[in-house]
Amino acid sequence: MAAPGPANVPATLKSGIQKYMRIATEHDRRDPVVAYYCRLYAMQHGMTIDKKSPEARQFLVSLMDFLEQEKTRLKEEEAIHNEVAGQAHLENYAVNLFLYADTEDRAGRFGKNVIKAFLTSSQLMDILTTFGELTEEIAKNRQYARWKAFYINKCMQNGETPIAGPLPEEGEGDPAAPGVGFENVAGPSVPPSNMTFSTDGGLFPAPGAHAPPSTPQDPPRAGQYQPNQQPGASSYPSASSSSQPVPSSRTAPAAAATPDWKPPPNPGGVQLTSQQYQKGIKYCKFASSAMQYEDSQTAIENLTKALNLLTTGVDSN
């Protein structure tokens, strides 16, 4: 069964889900997990828009059938069958893309590739709502990414040079306003060194590449929004030894940073619910993802949270 593409989306659903179907098509070869969750979100969101018209119903049923087929084909892919792993995978991908765009923007390297990266990262953060409510950090970065994509695109259309980094005017204008032309934004023919493009213009982190940390050039002015230096527990800085470390948005427990730190004793009689066990698994997944990107501070922080939850039954988040 061929994958439903953005061109197959019926008119009643186009404004709501076509952008997610486009991301799915761009990622079919690059990252099937991202493609799967893009289509899953498109199906779920599409059903809230129109599930009665014959065209919409036919499309949504075909999309549902394709997703079932993908689950069978990707039966060895844990992130497809385990929502905790899926959430960690998608969040890491979205954050990496956001950090790339933010770094390029702060360095004054503007272009369609940066607009596309900001916009795609925000849309992937939309898809994270499949797993529940967004964290405050992800929600703020989603809002900032949408605004930045709108702002840079508007400047380029008017022949103006965008101002790098956050601005006091952040939030002016509607990122989803008609006429912005985001659908036509495509990357340049030669991608940046730590990114790569597919033949159809999709923007992806290059294999083995790490997004540089997003370090502000100047402290924010009063009333100025500053995107988090590390948007979430599963985000990561560059593994390059020449890069400055990025401070975590949450401070790891002091005990965890000392060489003689030991895990707390496990008192008897602690009974955990299935939800608490799932939360512990989530912390461990985030820690594992952080270690893949050599971010020991985030790994220690999340492992400490998991240990605390297992030994006390209290979630320290």
PDB file of C-alpha atoms in Angstrom:
ATOM      1  CA  MET A   1       0.000   0.000   0.000  1.00  0.00           C
ATOM      2  CA  ALA A   2       1.464   3.362  -1.049  1.00  0.00           C
ATOM      3  CA  ALA A   3       1.873   6.014   1.613  1.00  0.00           C
ATOM      4  CA  PRO A   4      -0.774   8.752   1.449  1.00  0.00           C
ATOM      5  CA  GLY A   5       1.013  11.997   0.618  1.00  0.00           C
ATOM      6  CA  PRO A   6       0.276  15.709   1.046  1.00  0.00           C
ATOM      7  CA  ALA A   7      -1.114  15.875  -2.485  1.00  0.00           C
ATOM      8  CA  ASN A   8      -3.813  13.361  -1.520  1.00  0.00           C
ATOM      9  CA  VAL A   9      -5.224  15.472   1.328  1.00  0.00           C
ATOM     10  CA  PRO A  10      -8.819  16.536   0.507  1.00  0.00           C
ATOM     11  CA  ALA A  11      -9.709  20.220   0.434  1.00  0.00           C
ATOM     12  CA  THR A  12     -11.567  20.189   3.759  1.00  0.00           C
ATOM     13  CA  LEU A  13      -8.473  18.914   5.586  1.00  0.00           C
ATOM     14  CA  LYS A  14      -5.681  20.747   3.767  1.00  0.00           C
ATOM     15  CA  SER A  15      -5.329  23.737   6.075  1.00  0.00           C
ATOM     16  CA  GLY A  16      -5.298  21.507   9.135  1.00  0.00           C
ATOM     17  CA  ILE A  17      -3.088  18.544   8.274  1.00  0.00           C
ATOM     18  CA  GLN A  18      -1.321  18.973   4.931  1.00  0.00           C
ATOM     19  CA  LYS A  19       1.802  20.429   6.582  1.00  0.00           C
ATOM     20  CA  TYR A  20       2.153  17.351   8.804  1.00  0.00           C
ATOM     21  CA  MET A  21       1.670  15.041   5.842  1.00  0.00           C
ATOM     22  CA  ARG A  22       4.420  16.947   4.046  1.00  0.00           C
ATOM     23  CA  ILE A  23       6.839  16.406   6.947  1.00  0.00           C
ATOM     24  CA  ALA A  24       5.913  12.711   6.956  1.00  0.00           C
ATOM     25  CA  THR A  25       6.745  12.346   3.269  1.00  0.00           C
ATOM     26  CA  GLU A  26      10.075  14.129   3.774  1.00  0.00           C
ATOM     27  CA  HIS A  27      10.972  11.700   6.556  1.00  0.00           C
ATOM     28  CA  ASP A  28       9.831   8.379   5.069  1.00  0.00           C
ATOM     29  CA  ARG A  29      13.398   7.367   4.261  1.00  0.00           C
ATOM     30  CA  ARG A  30      15.258   9.533   6.736  1.00  0.00           C
ATOM     31  CA  ASP A  31      13.361   8.712   9.928  1.00  0.00           C
ATOM     32  CA  PRO A  32      10.338   6.368   9.736  1.00  0.00           C
ATOM     33  CA  VAL A  33       9.494   7.028  13.404  1.00  0.00           C
ATOM     34  CA  VAL A  34       9.035  10.750  12.751  1.00  0.00           C
ATOM     35  CA  ALA A  35       7.050   9.963   9.596  1.00  0.00           C
ATOM     36  CA  TYR A  36       4.797   7.558  11.516  1.00  0.00           C
ATOM     37  CA  TYR A  37       3.914  10.016  14.263  1.00  0.00           C
ATOM     38  CA  CYS A  38       3.363  12.823  11.744  1.00  0.00           C
ATOM     39  CA  ARG A  39       0.745  10.693   9.975  1.00  0.00           C
ATOM     40  CA  LEU A  40      -0.761   9.520  13.259  1.00  0.00           C
ATOM     41  CA  TYR A  41      -1.212  13.119  14.375  1.00  0.00           C
ATOM     42  CA  ALA A  42      -2.598  14.089  10.963  1.00  0.00           C
ATOM     43  CA  MET A  43      -5.166  11.291  11.181  1.00  0.00           C
ATOM     44  CA  GLN A  44      -6.214  12.158  14.740  1.00  0.00           C
ATOM     45  CA  HIS A  45      -6.363  15.893  14.035  1.00  0.00           C
ATOM     46  CA  GLY A  46      -8.115  15.338  10.706  1.00  0.00           C
ATOM     47  CA  MET A  47     -10.915  13.429  12.423  1.00  0.00           C
ATOM     48  CA  THR A  48     -11.653  16.485  14.557  1.00  0.00           C
ATOM     49  CA  ILE A  49     -11.943  18.637  11.417  1.00  0.00           C
ATOM     50  CA  ASP A  50     -13.971  16.532   8.995  1.00  0.00           C
ATOM     51  CA  LYS A  51     -14.798  12.838   9.206  1.00  0.00           C
ATOM     52  CA  LYS A  52     -18.190  12.972   7.533  1.00  0.00           C
ATOM     53  CA  SER A  53     -17.579  14.060   3.949  1.00  0.00           C
ATOM     54  CA  PRO A  54     -16.897  11.121   1.588  1.00  0.00           C
ATOM     55  CA  GLU A  55     -13.511  12.502   0.512  1.00  0.00           C
ATOM     56  CA  ALA A  56     -12.277  13.099   4.067  1.00  0.00           C
ATOM     57  CA  ARG A  57     -13.592   9.752   5.309  1.00  0.00           C
ATOM     58  CA  GLN A  58     -11.928   7.876   2.470  1.00  0.00           C
ATOM     59  CA  PHE A  59      -8.618   9.642   3.051  1.00  0.00           C
ATOM     60  CA  LEU A  60      -8.648   9.105   6.830  1.00  0.00           C
ATOM     61  CA  VAL A  61      -9.504   5.411   6.457  1.00  0.00           C
ATOM     62  CA  SER A  62      -6.670   4.926   3.972  1.00  0.00           C
ATOM     63  CA  LEU A  63      -4.331   6.754   6.352  1.00  0.00           C
ATOM     64  CA  MET A  64      -5.447   4.547   9.240  1.00  0.00           C
ATOM     65  CA  ASP A  65      -4.848   1.414   7.156  1.00  0.00           C
ATOM     66  CA  PHE A  66      -1.382   2.620   6.188  1.00  0.00           C
ATOM     67  CA  LEU A  67      -0.483   3.297   9.832  1.00  0.00           C
ATOM     68  CA  GLU A  68      -1.482  -0.244  10.767  1.00  0.00           C
ATOM     69  CA  GLN A  69       0.677  -1.524   7.930  1.00  0.00           C
ATOM     70  CA  GLU A  70       3.606   0.571   9.184  1.00  0.00           C
ATOM     71  CA  LYS A  71       3.234  -0.796  12.712  1.00  0.00           C
ATOM     72  CA  THR A  72       3.625  -4.293  11.308  1.00  0.00           C
ATOM     73  CA  ARG A  73       6.517  -3.353   9.030  1.00  0.00           C
ATOM     74  CA  LEU A  74       8.345  -1.567  11.858  1.00  0.00           C
ATOM     75  CA  LYS A  75       7.632  -4.216  14.480  1.00  0.00           C
ATOM     76  CA  GLU A  76      11.245  -4.078  15.713  1.00  0.00           C
ATOM     77  CA  GLU A  77      11.157  -0.292  16.190  1.00  0.00           C
ATOM     78  CA  GLU A  78      10.549   0.316  19.908  1.00  0.00           C
ATOM     79  CA  ALA A  79       9.628   3.979  19.417  1.00  0.00           C
ATOM     80  CA  ILE A  80       6.621   2.921  17.319  1.00  0.00           C
ATOM     81  CA  HIS A  81       5.232   0.464  19.870  1.00  0.00           C
ATOM     82  CA  ASN A  82       6.270   2.214  23.093  1.00  0.00           C
ATOM     83  CA  GLU A  83       4.847   5.699  23.556  1.00  0.00           C
ATOM     84  CA  VAL A  84       7.509   6.683  26.088  1.00  0.00           C
ATOM     85  CA  ALA A  85      10.269   5.834  23.619  1.00  0.00           C
ATOM     86  CA  GLY A  86       8.313   7.473  20.820  1.00  0.00           C
ATOM     87  CA  GLN A  87       7.910  10.688  22.772  1.00  0.00           C
ATOM     88  CA  ALA A  88      11.610  10.803  23.624  1.00  0.00           C
ATOM     89  CA  HIS A  89      12.573  10.153  19.989  1.00  0.00           C
ATOM     90  CA  LEU A  90      10.295  12.838  18.582  1.00  0.00           C
ATOM     91  CA  GLU A  91      11.160  15.397  21.257  1.00  0.00           C
ATOM     92  CA  ASN A  92      14.898  14.915  20.712  1.00  0.00           C
ATOM     93  CA  TYR A  93      14.444  15.383  16.975  1.00  0.00           C
ATOM     94  CA  ALA A  94      12.313  18.518  17.345  1.00  0.00           C
ATOM     95  CA  VAL A  95      14.668  20.071  19.892  1.00  0.00           C
ATOM     96  CA  ASN A  96      17.729  19.346  17.748  1.00  0.00           C
ATOM     97  CA  LEU A  97      16.090  21.102  14.810  1.00  0.00           C
ATOM     98  CA  PHE A  98      15.082  24.045  17.006  1.00  0.00           C
ATOM     99  CA  LEU A  99      18.624  24.412  18.402  1.00  0.00           C
ATOM    100  CA  TYR A 100      20.073  24.394  14.889  1.00  0.00           C
ATOM    101  CA  ALA A 101      17.684  27.151  13.738  1.00  0.00           C
ATOM    102  CA  ASP A 102      18.228  29.215  16.888  1.00  0.00           C
ATOM    103  CA  THR A 103      22.016  28.990  16.546  1.00  0.00           C
ATOM    104  CA  GLU A 104      21.947  30.017  12.888  1.00  0.00           C
ATOM    105  CA  ASP A 105      19.565  32.875  13.686  1.00  0.00           C
ATOM    106  CA  ARG A 106      21.688  34.231  16.553  1.00  0.00           C
ATOM    107  CA  ALA A 107      24.741  34.099  14.292  1.00  0.00           C
ATOM    108  CA  GLY A 108      22.916  36.219  11.702  1.00  0.00           C
ATOM    109  CA  ARG A 109      22.856  33.448   9.097  1.00  0.00           C
ATOM    110  CA  PHE A 110      19.342  33.913   7.755  1.00  0.00           C
ATOM    111  CA  GLY A 111      17.745  32.111   4.865  1.00  0.00           C
ATOM    112  CA  LYS A 112      14.962  29.789   3.817  1.00  0.00           C
ATOM    113  CA  ASN A 113      16.728  26.892   5.495  1.00  0.00           C
ATOM    114  CA  VAL A 114      16.453  28.646   8.886  1.00  0.00           C
ATOM    115  CA  ILE A 115      12.793  29.527   8.298  1.00  0.00           C
ATOM    116  CA  LYS A 116      12.067  25.920   7.392  1.00  0.00           C
ATOM    117  CA  ALA A 117      13.951  24.601  10.420  1.00  0.00           C
ATOM    118  CA  PHE A 118      12.084  26.903  12.832  1.00  0.00           C
ATOM    119  CA  LEU A 119       8.740  26.094  11.230  1.00  0.00           C
ATOM    120  CA  THR A 120       9.285  22.326  11.064  1.00  0.00           C
ATOM    121  CA  SER A 121      10.473  22.190  14.680  1.00  0.00           C
ATOM    122  CA  SER A 122       7.308  23.984  15.805  1.00  0.00           C
ATOM    123  CA  GLN A 123       5.135  21.570  13.822  1.00  0.00           C
ATOM    124  CA  LEU A 124       6.932  18.581  15.320  1.00  0.00           C
ATOM    125  CA  MET A 125       6.202  20.086  18.728  1.00  0.00           C
ATOM    126  CA  ASP A 126       2.537  20.167  17.710  1.00  0.00           C
ATOM    127  CA  ILE A 127       2.807  16.428  17.131  1.00  0.00           C
ATOM    128  CA  LEU A 128       4.208  15.948  20.644  1.00  0.00           C
ATOM    129  CA  THR A 129       0.693  16.705  21.923  1.00  0.00           C
ATOM    130  CA  THR A 130      -0.109  13.157  20.770  1.00  0.00           C
ATOM    131  CA  PHE A 131       1.517  12.057  24.031  1.00  0.00           C
ATOM    132  CA  GLY A 132      -0.220  14.592  26.270  1.00  0.00           C
ATOM    133  CA  GLU A 133       0.190  18.182  27.361  1.00  0.00           C
ATOM    134  CA  LEU A 134       3.427  19.897  26.344  1.00  0.00           C
ATOM    135  CA  THR A 135       5.940  20.885  28.990  1.00  0.00           C
ATOM    136  CA  GLU A 136       6.225  24.616  29.611  1.00  0.00           C
ATOM    137  CA  GLU A 137       9.647  24.676  27.947  1.00  0.00           C
ATOM    138  CA  ILE A 138       8.510  22.918  24.779  1.00  0.00           C
ATOM    139  CA  ALA A 139       5.396  25.104  24.571  1.00  0.00           C
ATOM    140  CA  LYS A 140       7.496  28.284  24.828  1.00  0.00           C
ATOM    141  CA  ASN A 141       9.971  27.086  22.232  1.00  0.00           C
ATOM    142  CA  ARG A 142       7.135  26.126  19.883  1.00  0.00           C
ATOM    143  CA  GLN A 143       5.674  29.629  20.172  1.00  0.00           C
ATOM    144  CA  TYR A 144       9.089  31.222  19.685  1.00  0.00           C
ATOM    145  CA  ALA A 145       9.908  29.047  16.647  1.00  0.00           C
ATOM    146  CA  ARG A 146       6.647  29.963  14.929  1.00  0.00           C
ATOM    147  CA  TRP A 147       7.156  33.629  15.581  1.00  0.00           C
ATOM    148  CA  LYS A 148      10.776  33.534  14.354  1.00  0.00           C
ATOM    149  CA  ALA A 149       9.797  31.747  11.134  1.00  0.00           C
ATOM    150  CA  PHE A 150       7.122  34.382  10.506  1.00  0.00           C
ATOM    151  CA  TYR A 151       9.450  37.273  11.366  1.00  0.00           C
ATOM    152  CA  ILE A 152      12.406  36.167   9.206  1.00  0.00           C
ATOM    153  CA  ASN A 153      10.133  35.315   6.284  1.00  0.00           C
ATOM    154  CA  LYS A 154       8.416  38.692   6.518  1.00  0.00           C
ATOM    155  CA  CYS A 155      11.761  40.531   6.565  1.00  0.00           C
ATOM    156  CA  MET A 156      12.989  38.619   3.523  1.00  0.00           C
ATOM    157  CA  GLN A 157       9.786  39.363   1.619  1.00  0.00           C
ATOM    158  CA  ASN A 158      10.193  43.085   2.401  1.00  0.00           C
ATOM    159  CA  GLY A 159      13.897  43.133   1.525  1.00  0.00           C
ATOM    160  CA  GLU A 160      14.880  43.808   5.135  1.00  0.00           C
ATOM    161  CA  THR A 161      17.671  42.242   7.186  1.00  0.00           C
ATOM    162  CA  PRO A 162      16.249  40.412  10.209  1.00  0.00           C
ATOM    163  CA  ILE A 163      17.570  41.169  13.678  1.00  0.00           C
ATOM    164  CA  ALA A 164      19.287  38.137  15.164  1.00  0.00           C
ATOM    165  CA  GLY A 165      17.965  36.507  18.302  1.00  0.00           C
ATOM    166  CA  PRO A 166      14.950  37.400  20.450  1.00  0.00           C
ATOM    167  CA  LEU A 167      13.287  40.780  20.083  1.00  0.00           C
ATOM    168  CA  PRO A 168      11.035  42.855  22.361  1.00  0.00           C
ATOM    169  CA  GLU A 169       8.482  42.760  19.526  1.00  0.00           C
ATOM    170  CA  GLU A 170       8.249  38.970  19.680  1.00  0.00           C
ATOM    171  CA  GLY A 171       4.748  37.768  19.101  1.00  0.00           C
ATOM    172  CA  GLU A 172       3.698  40.564  16.730  1.00  0.00           C
ATOM    173  CA  GLY A 173       1.797  39.173  13.811  1.00  0.00           C
ATOM    174  CA  ASP A 174       0.158  35.844  13.341  1.00  0.00           C
ATOM    175  CA  PRO A 175       2.574  33.011  12.412  1.00  0.00           C
ATOM    176  CA  ALA A 176      -0.288  31.256  10.664  1.00  0.00           C
ATOM    177  CA  ALA A 177      -1.496  34.340   8.800  1.00  0.00           C
ATOM    178  CA  PRO A 178      -2.414  33.723   5.148  1.00  0.00           C
ATOM    179  CA  GLY A 179       0.016  34.939   2.526  1.00  0.00           C
ATOM    180  CA  VAL A 180       3.130  34.136   4.536  1.00  0.00           C
ATOM    181  CA  GLY A 181       3.966  31.457   2.003  1.00  0.00           C
ATOM    182  CA  PHE A 182       5.532  28.908   4.361  1.00  0.00           C
ATOM    183  CA  GLU A 183       4.360  26.121   2.057  1.00  0.00           C
ATOM    184  CA  ASN A 184       6.846  27.285  -0.546  1.00  0.00           C
ATOM    185  CA  VAL A 185       9.812  27.538   1.806  1.00  0.00           C
ATOM    186  CA  ALA A 186      12.498  25.090   0.784  1.00  0.00           C
ATOM    187  CA  GLY A 187      16.087  24.652   1.800  1.00  0.00           C
ATOM    188  CA  PRO A 188      19.082  25.812  -0.261  1.00  0.00           C
ATOM    189  CA  SER A 189      20.793  23.475  -2.685  1.00  0.00           C
ATOM    190  CA  VAL A 190      23.739  23.023  -0.295  1.00  0.00           C
ATOM    191  CA  PRO A 191      22.752  22.356   3.334  1.00  0.00           C
ATOM    192  CA  PRO A 192      24.684  23.647   6.371  1.00  0.00           C
ATOM    193  CA  SER A 193      27.483  21.390   7.612  1.00  0.00           C
ATOM    194  CA  ASN A 194      25.467  19.871  10.460  1.00  0.00           C
ATOM    195  CA  MET A 195      22.246  19.435   8.461  1.00  0.00           C
ATOM    196  CA  THR A 196      21.220  17.640   5.294  1.00  0.00           C
ATOM    197  CA  PHE A 197      18.370  17.924   2.820  1.00  0.00           C
ATOM    198  CA  SER A 198      16.345  15.302   1.016  1.00  0.00           C
ATOM    199  CA  THR A 199      15.691  15.526  -2.704  1.00  0.00           C
ATOM    200  CA  ASP A 200      12.295  17.065  -2.003  1.00  0.00           C
ATOM    201  CA  GLY A 201      13.601  19.847   0.230  1.00  0.00           C
ATOM    202  CA  GLY A 202      13.202  18.212   3.645  1.00  0.00           C
ATOM    203  CA  LEU A 203      15.608  19.447   6.313  1.00  0.00           C
ATOM    204  CA  PHE A 204      17.158  16.951   8.722  1.00  0.00           C
ATOM    205  CA  PRO A 205      20.010  16.698  11.231  1.00  0.00           C
ATOM    206  CA  ALA A 206      22.891  15.084   9.404  1.00  0.00           C
ATOM    207  CA  PRO A 207      23.797  11.573  10.605  1.00  0.00           C
ATOM    208  CA  GLY A 208      26.105  11.900  13.613  1.00  0.00           C
ATOM    209  CA  ALA A 209      25.778  15.688  13.670  1.00  0.00           C
ATOM    210  CA  HIS A 210      24.939  17.663  16.779  1.00  0.00           C
ATOM    211  CA  ALA A 211      23.292  21.037  16.846  1.00  0.00           C
ATOM    212  CA  PRO A 212      25.557  23.730  18.356  1.00  0.00           C
ATOM    213  CA  PRO A 213      24.421  25.118  21.694  1.00  0.00           C
ATOM    214  CA  SER A 214      22.231  28.177  21.633  1.00  0.00           C
ATOM    215  CA  THR A 215      24.282  30.696  23.579  1.00  0.00           C
ATOM    216  CA  PRO A 216      23.051  34.318  23.592  1.00  0.00           C
ATOM    217  CA  GLN A 217      25.475  37.048  22.599  1.00  0.00           C
ATOM    218  CA  ASP A 218      24.067  39.513  25.105  1.00  0.00           C
ATOM    219  CA  PRO A 219      21.849  39.194  28.179  1.00  0.00           C
ATOM    220  CA  PRO A 220      18.157  39.693  27.401  1.00  0.00           C
ATOM    221  CA  ARG A 221      16.697  43.142  27.838  1.00  0.00           C
ATOM    222  CA  ALA A 222      13.878  43.798  30.258  1.00  0.00           C
ATOM    223  CA  GLY A 223      10.679  42.225  29.010  1.00  0.00           C
ATOM    224  CA  GLN A 224      12.542  40.312  26.302  1.00  0.00           C
ATOM    225  CA  TYR A 225      11.763  36.655  25.739  1.00  0.00           C
ATOM    226  CA  GLN A 226      14.776  34.389  25.887  1.00  0.00           C
ATOM    227  CA  PRO A 227      14.311  30.846  24.558  1.00  0.00           C
ATOM    228  CA  ASN A 228      15.678  28.233  26.933  1.00  0.00           C
ATOM    229  CA  GLN A 229      19.320  27.409  26.397  1.00  0.00           C
ATOM    230  CA  GLN A 230      18.356  23.780  26.814  1.00  0.00           C
ATOM    231  CA  PRO A 231      14.658  23.512  25.967  1.00  0.00           C
ATOM    232  CA  GLY A 232      13.920  20.295  27.774  1.00  0.00           C
ATOM    233  CA  ALA A 233      15.266  17.409  29.769  1.00  0.00           C
ATOM    234  CA  SER A 234      15.843  15.481  26.564  1.00  0.00           C
ATOM    235  CA  SER A 235      17.661  18.288  24.710  1.00  0.00           C
ATOM    236  CA  TYR A 236      21.387  18.278  24.223  1.00  0.00           C
ATOM    237  CA  PRO A 237      24.309  20.603  23.466  1.00  0.00           C
ATOM    238  CA  SER A 238      27.073  20.006  20.965  1.00  0.00           C
ATOM    239  CA  ALA A 239      29.481  17.220  21.745  1.00  0.00           C
ATOM    240  CA  SER A 240      32.309  19.342  20.347  1.00  0.00           C
ATOM    241  CA  SER A 241      35.000  20.004  22.926  1.00  0.00           C
ATOM    242  CA  SER A 242      35.389  23.552  21.618  1.00  0.00           C
ATOM    243  CA  SER A 243      31.815  24.489  22.437  1.00  0.00           C
ATOM    244  CA  GLN A 244      30.882  26.171  25.663  1.00  0.00           C
ATOM    245  CA  PRO A 245      28.655  24.024  27.877  1.00  0.00           C
ATOM    246  CA  VAL A 246      24.999  24.934  27.883  1.00  0.00           C
ATOM    247  CA  PRO A 247      23.506  25.423  31.356  1.00  0.00           C
ATOM    248  CA  SER A 248      20.600  23.138  32.056  1.00  0.00           C
ATOM    249  CA  SER A 249      17.192  24.728  32.534  1.00  0.00           C
ATOM    250  CA  ARG A 250      16.871  22.601  35.642  1.00  0.00           C
ATOM    251  CA  THR A 251      19.599  22.345  38.248  1.00  0.00           C
ATOM    252  CA  ALA A 252      20.762  18.827  38.952  1.00  0.00           C
ATOM    253  CA  PRO A 253      20.843  17.878  42.630  1.00  0.00           C
ATOM    254  CA  ALA A 254      24.117  18.855  44.224  1.00  0.00           C
ATOM    255  CA  ALA A 255      24.620  15.335  45.567  1.00  0.00           C
ATOM    256  CA  ALA A 256      24.500  13.922  42.047  1.00  0.00           C
ATOM    257  CA  ALA A 257      27.410  16.103  40.959  1.00  0.00           C
ATOM    258  CA  THR A 258      29.810  14.930  43.709  1.00  0.00           C
ATOM    259  CA  PRO A 259      32.143  11.945  43.129  1.00  0.00           C
ATOM    260  CA  ASP A 260      31.070  10.206  46.345  1.00  0.00           C
ATOM    261  CA  TRP A 261      27.357  10.452  45.553  1.00  0.00           C
ATOM    262  CA  LYS A 262      25.430   7.248  46.258  1.00  0.00           C
ATOM    263  CA  PRO A 263      21.849   6.356  45.396  1.00  0.00           C
ATOM    264  CA  PRO A 264      19.387   6.702  48.267  1.00  0.00           C
ATOM    265  CA  PRO A 265      18.474   3.511  50.119  1.00  0.00           C
ATOM    266  CA  ASN A 266      15.304   1.795  49.015  1.00  0.00           C
ATOM    267  CA  PRO A 267      12.963   1.692  52.008  1.00  0.00           C
ATOM    268  CA  GLY A 268      10.677  -1.318  52.169  1.00  0.00           C
ATOM    269  CA  GLY A 269       7.004  -1.085  51.486  1.00  0.00           C
ATOM    270  CA  VAL A 270       7.092   1.511  48.661  1.00  0.00           C
ATOM    271  CA  GLN A 271       4.267   0.618  46.320  1.00  0.00           C
ATOM    272  CA  LEU A 272       4.297   2.309  42.904  1.00  0.00           C
ATOM    273  CA  THR A 273       1.428   2.647  40.475  1.00  0.00           C
ATOM    274  CA  SER A 274       1.740   1.696  36.817  1.00  0.00           C
ATOM    275  CA  GLN A 275       1.722   5.424  35.989  1.00  0.00           C
ATOM    276  CA  GLN A 276       4.696   5.983  38.299  1.00  0.00           C
ATOM    277  CA  TYR A 277       6.595   3.122  36.669  1.00  0.00           C
ATOM    278  CA  GLN A 278       5.882   4.649  33.247  1.00  0.00           C
ATOM    279  CA  LYS A 279       7.181   8.003  34.492  1.00  0.00           C
ATOM    280  CA  GLY A 280      10.356   6.296  35.716  1.00  0.00           C
ATOM    281  CA  ILE A 281      10.801   4.653  32.320  1.00  0.00           C
ATOM    282  CA  LYS A 282      10.396   8.073  30.709  1.00  0.00           C
ATOM    283  CA  TYR A 283      13.166   9.552  32.870  1.00  0.00           C
ATOM    284  CA  CYS A 284      15.457   6.656  31.953  1.00  0.00           C
ATOM    285  CA  LYS A 285      14.693   7.133  28.252  1.00  0.00           C
ATOM    286  CA  PHE A 286      15.556  10.815  28.505  1.00  0.00           C
ATOM    287  CA  ALA A 287      18.777   9.926  30.332  1.00  0.00           C
ATOM    288  CA  SER A 288      19.688   7.410  27.638  1.00  0.00           C
ATOM    289  CA  SER A 289      19.065   9.967  24.907  1.00  0.00           C
ATOM    290  CA  ALA A 290      21.196  12.532  26.736  1.00  0.00           C
ATOM    291  CA  MET A 291      24.103  10.064  27.039  1.00  0.00           C
ATOM    292  CA  GLN A 292      23.976   9.434  23.312  1.00  0.00           C
ATOM    293  CA  TYR A 293      24.800  13.117  22.913  1.00  0.00           C
ATOM    294  CA  GLU A 294      27.388  13.132  25.731  1.00  0.00           C
ATOM    295  CA  ASP A 295      25.243  15.349  27.944  1.00  0.00           C
ATOM    296  CA  SER A 296      26.137  13.919  31.353  1.00  0.00           C
ATOM    297  CA  GLN A 297      24.387  16.628  33.372  1.00  0.00           C
ATOM    298  CA  THR A 298      20.961  15.929  31.849  1.00  0.00           C
ATOM    299  CA  ALA A 299      21.568  12.171  32.106  1.00  0.00           C
ATOM    300  CA  ILE A 300      22.430  12.422  35.822  1.00  0.00           C
ATOM    301  CA  GLU A 301      19.459  14.666  36.460  1.00  0.00           C
ATOM    302  CA  ASN A 302      16.953  12.290  34.884  1.00  0.00           C
ATOM    303  CA  LEU A 303      18.473   9.158  36.417  1.00  0.00           C
ATOM    304  CA  THR A 304      18.329  10.861  39.814  1.00  0.00           C
ATOM    305  CA  LYS A 305      14.646  11.614  39.265  1.00  0.00           C
ATOM    306  CA  ALA A 306      14.025   7.992  38.324  1.00  0.00           C
ATOM    307  CA  LEU A 307      15.846   6.730  41.438  1.00  0.00           C
ATOM    308  CA  ASN A 308      14.011   9.148  43.675  1.00  0.00           C
ATOM    309  CA  LEU A 309      10.676   8.063  42.236  1.00  0.00           C
ATOM    310  CA  LEU A 310      11.487   4.358  42.641  1.00  0.00           C
ATOM    311  CA  THR A 311      12.765   4.675  46.208  1.00  0.00           C
ATOM    312  CA  THR A 312      10.300   7.193  47.631  1.00  0.00           C
ATOM    313  CA  GLY A 313       7.313   7.172  45.326  1.00  0.00           C
ATOM    314  CA  VAL A 314       7.665  10.957  44.991  1.00  0.00           C
ATOM    315  CA  ASP A 315       8.088  12.595  41.576  1.00  0.00           C
ATOM    316  CA  SER A 316      10.624  15.413  41.971  1.00  0.00           C
ATOM    317  CA  ASN A 317       9.772  16.988  38.610  1.00  0.00           C
TER     318      ASN A 317
END
